[in-house]
mmCIF file of N, CA and C in Angstrom:
data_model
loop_
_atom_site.group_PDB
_atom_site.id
_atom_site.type_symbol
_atom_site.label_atom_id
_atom_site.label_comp_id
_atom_site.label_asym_id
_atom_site.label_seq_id
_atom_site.Cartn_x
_atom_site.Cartn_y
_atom_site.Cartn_z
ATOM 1 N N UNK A 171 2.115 46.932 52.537
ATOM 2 C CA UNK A 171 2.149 45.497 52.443
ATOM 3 C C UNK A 171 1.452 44.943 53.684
ATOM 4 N N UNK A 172 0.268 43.845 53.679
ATOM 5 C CA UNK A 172 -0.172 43.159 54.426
ATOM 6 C C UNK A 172 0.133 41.813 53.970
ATOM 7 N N UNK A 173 -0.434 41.184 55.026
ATOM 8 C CA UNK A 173 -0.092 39.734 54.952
ATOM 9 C C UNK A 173 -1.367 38.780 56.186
ATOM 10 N N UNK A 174 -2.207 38.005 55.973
ATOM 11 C CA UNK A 174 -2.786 36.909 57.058
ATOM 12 C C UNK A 174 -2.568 35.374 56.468
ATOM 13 N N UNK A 175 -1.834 34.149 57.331
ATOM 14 C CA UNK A 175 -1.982 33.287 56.427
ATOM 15 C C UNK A 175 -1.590 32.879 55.158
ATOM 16 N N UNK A 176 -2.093 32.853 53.958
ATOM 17 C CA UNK A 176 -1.542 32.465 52.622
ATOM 18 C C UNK A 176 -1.891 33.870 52.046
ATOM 19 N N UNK A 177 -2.252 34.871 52.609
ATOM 20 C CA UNK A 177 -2.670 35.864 51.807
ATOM 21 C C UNK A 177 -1.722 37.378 51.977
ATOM 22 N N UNK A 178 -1.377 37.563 50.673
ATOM 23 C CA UNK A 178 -0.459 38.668 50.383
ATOM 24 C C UNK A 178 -0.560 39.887 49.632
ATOM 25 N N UNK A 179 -0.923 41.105 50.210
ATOM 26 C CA UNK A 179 -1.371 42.400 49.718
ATOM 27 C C UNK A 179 -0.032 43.232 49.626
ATOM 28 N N UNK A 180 -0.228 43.542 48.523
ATOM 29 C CA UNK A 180 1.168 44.286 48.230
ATOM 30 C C UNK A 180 0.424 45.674 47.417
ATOM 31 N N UNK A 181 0.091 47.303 47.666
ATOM 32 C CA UNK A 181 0.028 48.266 47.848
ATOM 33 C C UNK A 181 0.715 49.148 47.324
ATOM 34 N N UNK A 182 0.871 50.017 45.748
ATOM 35 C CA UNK A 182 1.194 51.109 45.690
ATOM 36 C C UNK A 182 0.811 51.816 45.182
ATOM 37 N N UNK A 183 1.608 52.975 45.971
ATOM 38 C CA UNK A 183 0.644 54.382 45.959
ATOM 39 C C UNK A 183 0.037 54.972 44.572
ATOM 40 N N UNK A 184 0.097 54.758 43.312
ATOM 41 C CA UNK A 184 0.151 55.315 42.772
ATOM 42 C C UNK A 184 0.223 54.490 41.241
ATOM 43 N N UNK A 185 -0.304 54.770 39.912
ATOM 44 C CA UNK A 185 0.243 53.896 38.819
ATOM 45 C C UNK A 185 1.390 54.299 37.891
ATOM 46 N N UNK A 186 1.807 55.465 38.508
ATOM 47 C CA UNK A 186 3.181 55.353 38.192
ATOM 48 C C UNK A 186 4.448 54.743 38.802
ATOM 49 N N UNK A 187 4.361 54.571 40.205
ATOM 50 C CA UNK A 187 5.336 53.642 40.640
ATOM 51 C C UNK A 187 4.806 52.569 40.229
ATOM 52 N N UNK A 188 3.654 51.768 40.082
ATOM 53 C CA UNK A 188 3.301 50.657 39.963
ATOM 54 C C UNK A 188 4.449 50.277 38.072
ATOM 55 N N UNK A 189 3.864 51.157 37.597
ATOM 56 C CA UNK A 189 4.185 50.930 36.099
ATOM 57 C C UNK A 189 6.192 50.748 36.515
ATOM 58 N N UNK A 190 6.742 52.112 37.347
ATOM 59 C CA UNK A 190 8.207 51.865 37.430
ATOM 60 C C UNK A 190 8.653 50.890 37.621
ATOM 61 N N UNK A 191 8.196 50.108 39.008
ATOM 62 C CA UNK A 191 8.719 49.223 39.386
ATOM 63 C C UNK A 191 8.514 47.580 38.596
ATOM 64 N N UNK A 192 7.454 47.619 37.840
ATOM 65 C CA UNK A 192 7.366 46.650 37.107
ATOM 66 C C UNK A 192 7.734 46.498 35.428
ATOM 67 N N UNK A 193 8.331 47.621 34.850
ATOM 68 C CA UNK A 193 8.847 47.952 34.012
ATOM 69 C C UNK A 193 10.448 47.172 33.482
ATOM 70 N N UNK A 194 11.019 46.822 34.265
ATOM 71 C CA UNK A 194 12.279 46.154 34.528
ATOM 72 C C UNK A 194 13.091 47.277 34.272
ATOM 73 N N UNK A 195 14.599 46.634 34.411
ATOM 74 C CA UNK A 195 15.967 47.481 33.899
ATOM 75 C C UNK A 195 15.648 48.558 32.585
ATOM 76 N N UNK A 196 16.237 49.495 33.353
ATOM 77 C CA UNK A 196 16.159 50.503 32.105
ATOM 78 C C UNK A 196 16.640 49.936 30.792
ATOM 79 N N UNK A 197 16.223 50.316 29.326
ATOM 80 C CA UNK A 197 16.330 49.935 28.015
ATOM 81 C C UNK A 197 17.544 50.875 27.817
ATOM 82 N N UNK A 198 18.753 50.287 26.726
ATOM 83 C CA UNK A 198 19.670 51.315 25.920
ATOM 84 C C UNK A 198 18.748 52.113 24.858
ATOM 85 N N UNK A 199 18.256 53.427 24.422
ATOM 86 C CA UNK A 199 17.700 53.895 23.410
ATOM 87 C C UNK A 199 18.085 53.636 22.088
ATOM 88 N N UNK A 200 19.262 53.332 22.055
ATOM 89 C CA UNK A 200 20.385 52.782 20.843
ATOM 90 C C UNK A 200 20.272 51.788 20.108
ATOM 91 N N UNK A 201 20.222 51.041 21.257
ATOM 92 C CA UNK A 201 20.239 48.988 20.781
ATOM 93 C C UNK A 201 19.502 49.034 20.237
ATOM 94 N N UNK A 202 19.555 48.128 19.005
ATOM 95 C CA UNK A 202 18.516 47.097 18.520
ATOM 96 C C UNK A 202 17.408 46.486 19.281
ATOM 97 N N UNK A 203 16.083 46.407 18.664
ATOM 98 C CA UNK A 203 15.141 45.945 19.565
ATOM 99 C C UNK A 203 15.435 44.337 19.752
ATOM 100 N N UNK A 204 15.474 43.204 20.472
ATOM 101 C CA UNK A 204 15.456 41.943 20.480
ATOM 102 C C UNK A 204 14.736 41.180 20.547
ATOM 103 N N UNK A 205 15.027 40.424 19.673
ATOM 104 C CA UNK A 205 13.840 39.524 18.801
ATOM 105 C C UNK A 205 13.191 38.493 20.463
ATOM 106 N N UNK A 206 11.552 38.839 19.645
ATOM 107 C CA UNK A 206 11.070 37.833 21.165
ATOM 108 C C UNK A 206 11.070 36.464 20.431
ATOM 109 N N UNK A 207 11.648 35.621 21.603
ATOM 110 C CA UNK A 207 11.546 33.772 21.793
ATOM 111 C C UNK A 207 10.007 33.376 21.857
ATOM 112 N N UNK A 208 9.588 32.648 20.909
ATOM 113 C CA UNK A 208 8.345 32.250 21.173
ATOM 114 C C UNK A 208 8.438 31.108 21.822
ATOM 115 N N UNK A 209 8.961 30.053 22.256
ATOM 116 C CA UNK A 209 8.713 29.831 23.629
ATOM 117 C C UNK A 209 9.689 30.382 24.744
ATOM 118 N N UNK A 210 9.785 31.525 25.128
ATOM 119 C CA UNK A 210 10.012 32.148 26.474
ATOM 120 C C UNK A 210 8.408 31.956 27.202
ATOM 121 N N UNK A 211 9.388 31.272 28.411
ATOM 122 C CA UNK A 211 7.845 31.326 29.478
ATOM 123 C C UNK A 211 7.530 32.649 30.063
ATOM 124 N N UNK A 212 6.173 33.299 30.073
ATOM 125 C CA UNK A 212 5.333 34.547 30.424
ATOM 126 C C UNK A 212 6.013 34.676 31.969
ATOM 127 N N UNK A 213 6.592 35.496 32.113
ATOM 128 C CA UNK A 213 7.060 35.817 33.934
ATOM 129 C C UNK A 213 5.751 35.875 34.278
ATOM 130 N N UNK A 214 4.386 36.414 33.935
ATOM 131 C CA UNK A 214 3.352 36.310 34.546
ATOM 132 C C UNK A 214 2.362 35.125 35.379
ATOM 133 N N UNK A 215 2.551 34.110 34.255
ATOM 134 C CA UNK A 215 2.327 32.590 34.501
ATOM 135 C C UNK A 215 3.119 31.772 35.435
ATOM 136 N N UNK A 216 4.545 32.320 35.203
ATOM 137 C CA UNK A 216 5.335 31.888 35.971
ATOM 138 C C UNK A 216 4.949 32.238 37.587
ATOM 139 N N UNK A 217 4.792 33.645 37.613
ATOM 140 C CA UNK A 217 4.919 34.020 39.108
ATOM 141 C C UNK A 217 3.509 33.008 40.003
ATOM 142 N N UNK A 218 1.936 33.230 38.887
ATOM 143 C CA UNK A 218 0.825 32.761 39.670
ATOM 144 C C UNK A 218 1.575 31.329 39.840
ATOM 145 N N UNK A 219 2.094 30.320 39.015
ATOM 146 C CA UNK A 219 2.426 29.234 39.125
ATOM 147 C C UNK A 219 3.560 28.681 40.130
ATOM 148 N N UNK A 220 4.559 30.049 40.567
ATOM 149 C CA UNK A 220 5.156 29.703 42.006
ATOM 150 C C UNK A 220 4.125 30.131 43.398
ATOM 151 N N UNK A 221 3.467 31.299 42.901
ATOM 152 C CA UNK A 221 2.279 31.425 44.480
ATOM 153 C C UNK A 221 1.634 30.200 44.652
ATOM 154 N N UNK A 222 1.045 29.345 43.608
ATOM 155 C CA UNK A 222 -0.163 28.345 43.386
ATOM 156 C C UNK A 222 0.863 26.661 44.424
ATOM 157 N N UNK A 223 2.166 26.650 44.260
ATOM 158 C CA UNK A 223 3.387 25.895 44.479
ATOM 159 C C UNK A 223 3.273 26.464 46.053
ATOM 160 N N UNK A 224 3.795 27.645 46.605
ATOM 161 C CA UNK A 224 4.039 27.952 47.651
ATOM 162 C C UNK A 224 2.609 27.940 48.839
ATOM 163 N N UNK A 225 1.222 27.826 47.984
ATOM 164 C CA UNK A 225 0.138 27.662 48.454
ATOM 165 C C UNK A 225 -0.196 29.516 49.143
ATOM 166 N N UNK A 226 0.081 30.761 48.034
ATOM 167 C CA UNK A 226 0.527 31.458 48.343
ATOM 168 C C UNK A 226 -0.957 32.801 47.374
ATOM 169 N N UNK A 227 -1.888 33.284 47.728
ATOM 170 C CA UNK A 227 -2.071 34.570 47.297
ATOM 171 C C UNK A 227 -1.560 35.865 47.263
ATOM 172 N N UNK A 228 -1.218 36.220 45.978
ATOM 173 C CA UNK A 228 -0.673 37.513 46.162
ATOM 174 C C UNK A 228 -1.299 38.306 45.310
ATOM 175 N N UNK A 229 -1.653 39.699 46.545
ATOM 176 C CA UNK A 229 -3.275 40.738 45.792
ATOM 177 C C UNK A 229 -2.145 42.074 45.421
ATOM 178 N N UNK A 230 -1.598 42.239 44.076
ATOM 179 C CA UNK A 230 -0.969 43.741 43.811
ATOM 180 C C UNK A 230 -2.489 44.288 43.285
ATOM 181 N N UNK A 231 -2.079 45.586 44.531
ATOM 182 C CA UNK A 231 -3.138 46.963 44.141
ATOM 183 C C UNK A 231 -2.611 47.741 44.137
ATOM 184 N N UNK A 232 -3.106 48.762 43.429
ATOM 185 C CA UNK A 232 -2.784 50.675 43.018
ATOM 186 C C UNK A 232 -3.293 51.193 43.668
ATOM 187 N N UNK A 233 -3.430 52.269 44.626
ATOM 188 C CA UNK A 233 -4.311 53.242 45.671
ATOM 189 C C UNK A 233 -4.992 52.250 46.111
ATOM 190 N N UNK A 234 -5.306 50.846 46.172
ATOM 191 C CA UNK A 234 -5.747 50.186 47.165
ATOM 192 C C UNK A 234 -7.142 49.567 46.512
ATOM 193 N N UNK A 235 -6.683 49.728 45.065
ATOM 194 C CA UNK A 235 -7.633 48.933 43.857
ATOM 195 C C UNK A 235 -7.171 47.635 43.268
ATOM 196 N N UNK A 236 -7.444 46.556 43.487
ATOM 197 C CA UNK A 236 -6.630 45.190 43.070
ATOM 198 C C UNK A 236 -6.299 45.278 41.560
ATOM 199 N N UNK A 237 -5.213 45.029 40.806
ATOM 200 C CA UNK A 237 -4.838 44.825 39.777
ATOM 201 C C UNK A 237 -4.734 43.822 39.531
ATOM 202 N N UNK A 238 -3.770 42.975 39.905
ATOM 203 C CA UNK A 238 -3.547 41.467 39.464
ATOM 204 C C UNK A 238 -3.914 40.620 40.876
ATOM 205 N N UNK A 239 -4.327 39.451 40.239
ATOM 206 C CA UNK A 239 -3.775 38.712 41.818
ATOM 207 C C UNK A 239 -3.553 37.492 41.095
ATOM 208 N N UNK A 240 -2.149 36.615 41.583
ATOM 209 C CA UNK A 240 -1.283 35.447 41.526
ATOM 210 C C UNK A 240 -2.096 34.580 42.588
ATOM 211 N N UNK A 241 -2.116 33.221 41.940
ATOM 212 C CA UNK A 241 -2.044 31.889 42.843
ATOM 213 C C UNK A 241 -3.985 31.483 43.034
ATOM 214 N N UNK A 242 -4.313 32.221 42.584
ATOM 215 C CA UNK A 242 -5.972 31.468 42.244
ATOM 216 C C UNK A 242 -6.021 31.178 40.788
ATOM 217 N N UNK A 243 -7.057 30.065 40.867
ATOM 218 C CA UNK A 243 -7.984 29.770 39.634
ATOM 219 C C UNK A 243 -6.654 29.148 38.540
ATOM 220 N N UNK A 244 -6.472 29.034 37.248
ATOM 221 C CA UNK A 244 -5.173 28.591 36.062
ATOM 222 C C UNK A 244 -4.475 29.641 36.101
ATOM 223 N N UNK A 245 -5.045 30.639 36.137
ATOM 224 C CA UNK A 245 -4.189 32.029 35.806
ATOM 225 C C UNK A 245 -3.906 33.242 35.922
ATOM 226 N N UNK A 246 -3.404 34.000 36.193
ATOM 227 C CA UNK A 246 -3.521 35.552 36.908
ATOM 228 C C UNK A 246 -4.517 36.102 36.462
ATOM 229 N N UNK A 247 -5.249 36.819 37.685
ATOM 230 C CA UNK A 247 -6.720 37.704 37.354
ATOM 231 C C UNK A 247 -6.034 39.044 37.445
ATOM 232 N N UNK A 248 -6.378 39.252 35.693
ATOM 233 C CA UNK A 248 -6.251 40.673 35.645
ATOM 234 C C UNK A 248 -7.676 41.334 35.882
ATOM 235 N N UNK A 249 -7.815 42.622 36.448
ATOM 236 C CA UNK A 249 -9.238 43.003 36.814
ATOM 237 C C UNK A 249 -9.162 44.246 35.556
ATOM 238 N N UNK A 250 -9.954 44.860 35.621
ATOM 239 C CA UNK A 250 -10.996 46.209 34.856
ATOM 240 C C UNK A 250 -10.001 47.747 35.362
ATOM 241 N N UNK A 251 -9.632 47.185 36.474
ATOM 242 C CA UNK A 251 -8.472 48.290 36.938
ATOM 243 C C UNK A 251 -7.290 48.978 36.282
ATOM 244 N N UNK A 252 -6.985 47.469 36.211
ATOM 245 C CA UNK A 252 -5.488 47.246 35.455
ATOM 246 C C UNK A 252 -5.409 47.597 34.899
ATOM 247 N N UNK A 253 -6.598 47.202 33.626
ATOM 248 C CA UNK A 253 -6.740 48.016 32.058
ATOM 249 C C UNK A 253 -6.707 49.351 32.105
ATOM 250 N N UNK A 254 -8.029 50.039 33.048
ATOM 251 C CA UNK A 254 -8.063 51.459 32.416
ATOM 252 C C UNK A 254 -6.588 52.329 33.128
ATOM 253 N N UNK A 255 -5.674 51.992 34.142
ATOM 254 C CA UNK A 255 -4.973 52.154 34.778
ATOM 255 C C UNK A 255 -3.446 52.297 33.699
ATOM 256 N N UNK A 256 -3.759 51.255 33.191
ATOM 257 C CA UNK A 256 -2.293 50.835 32.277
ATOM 258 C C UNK A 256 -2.813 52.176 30.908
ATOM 259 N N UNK A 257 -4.247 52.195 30.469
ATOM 260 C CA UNK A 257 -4.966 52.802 29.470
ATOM 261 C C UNK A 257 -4.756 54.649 30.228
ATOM 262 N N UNK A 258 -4.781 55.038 30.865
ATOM 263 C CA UNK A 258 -4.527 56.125 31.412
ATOM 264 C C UNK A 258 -2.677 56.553 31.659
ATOM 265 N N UNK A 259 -1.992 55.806 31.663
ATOM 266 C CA UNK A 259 -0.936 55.860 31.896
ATOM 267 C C UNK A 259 -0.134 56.612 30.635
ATOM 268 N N UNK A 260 -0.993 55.888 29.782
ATOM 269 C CA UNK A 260 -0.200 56.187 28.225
ATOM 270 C C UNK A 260 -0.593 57.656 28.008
ATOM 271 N N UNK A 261 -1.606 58.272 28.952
ATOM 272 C CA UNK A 261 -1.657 59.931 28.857
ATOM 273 C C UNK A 261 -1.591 61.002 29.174
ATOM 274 N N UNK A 262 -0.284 60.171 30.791
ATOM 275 C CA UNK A 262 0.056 61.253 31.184
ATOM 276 C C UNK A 262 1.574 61.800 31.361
ATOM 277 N N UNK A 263 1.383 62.779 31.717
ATOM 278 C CA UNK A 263 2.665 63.708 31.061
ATOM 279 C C UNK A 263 4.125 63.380 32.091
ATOM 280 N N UNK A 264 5.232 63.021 31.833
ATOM 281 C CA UNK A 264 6.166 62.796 32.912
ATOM 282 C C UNK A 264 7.254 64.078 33.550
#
């Protein structure tokens, strides 16, 4: 984690912690799946829209490759990373 100013780099090692930690609370395998709210607000929108409030950039990278970044432009920049990152994930073995 770095930080200068309004600007916030947040760093991990790897896209499997990246995927853990942003995954939320573990799921019951059991339960019923639950029906999505079509208007539930996107936590994604939400978050750029409190950085954009706090006057706040925040750069999440994987090995030190930007994935998202909150609080520029209308809306979170997902990059080319993200994709093949999230696209690679689904093939490897745990």
């Amino acid at each position: 984690m770095a930080g200068s100013g309004g600007y916030l780099i947040v760093n991990f090692p790897s896209q499997r912690v990246f995927d853990k930690l942003t995954s939320g609370p573990p799921k019951d395998p059991h339960a019923p799946p639950k029906p999505k709210n079509p208007n539930a607000p996107d936590p994604m929108q939400q978050l750029h829209d409190l950085a954009r409030q706090l006057s706040l950039v925040l750069d999440l990278r994987v090995a030190g490759k930007t994935h998202v970044t909150f609080g520029t432009g209308r809306s979170p920049k997902i990059t080319i990373n993200a994709v093949f990152g999230k696209i690679g994930s689904f093939f490897r073995k745990d």
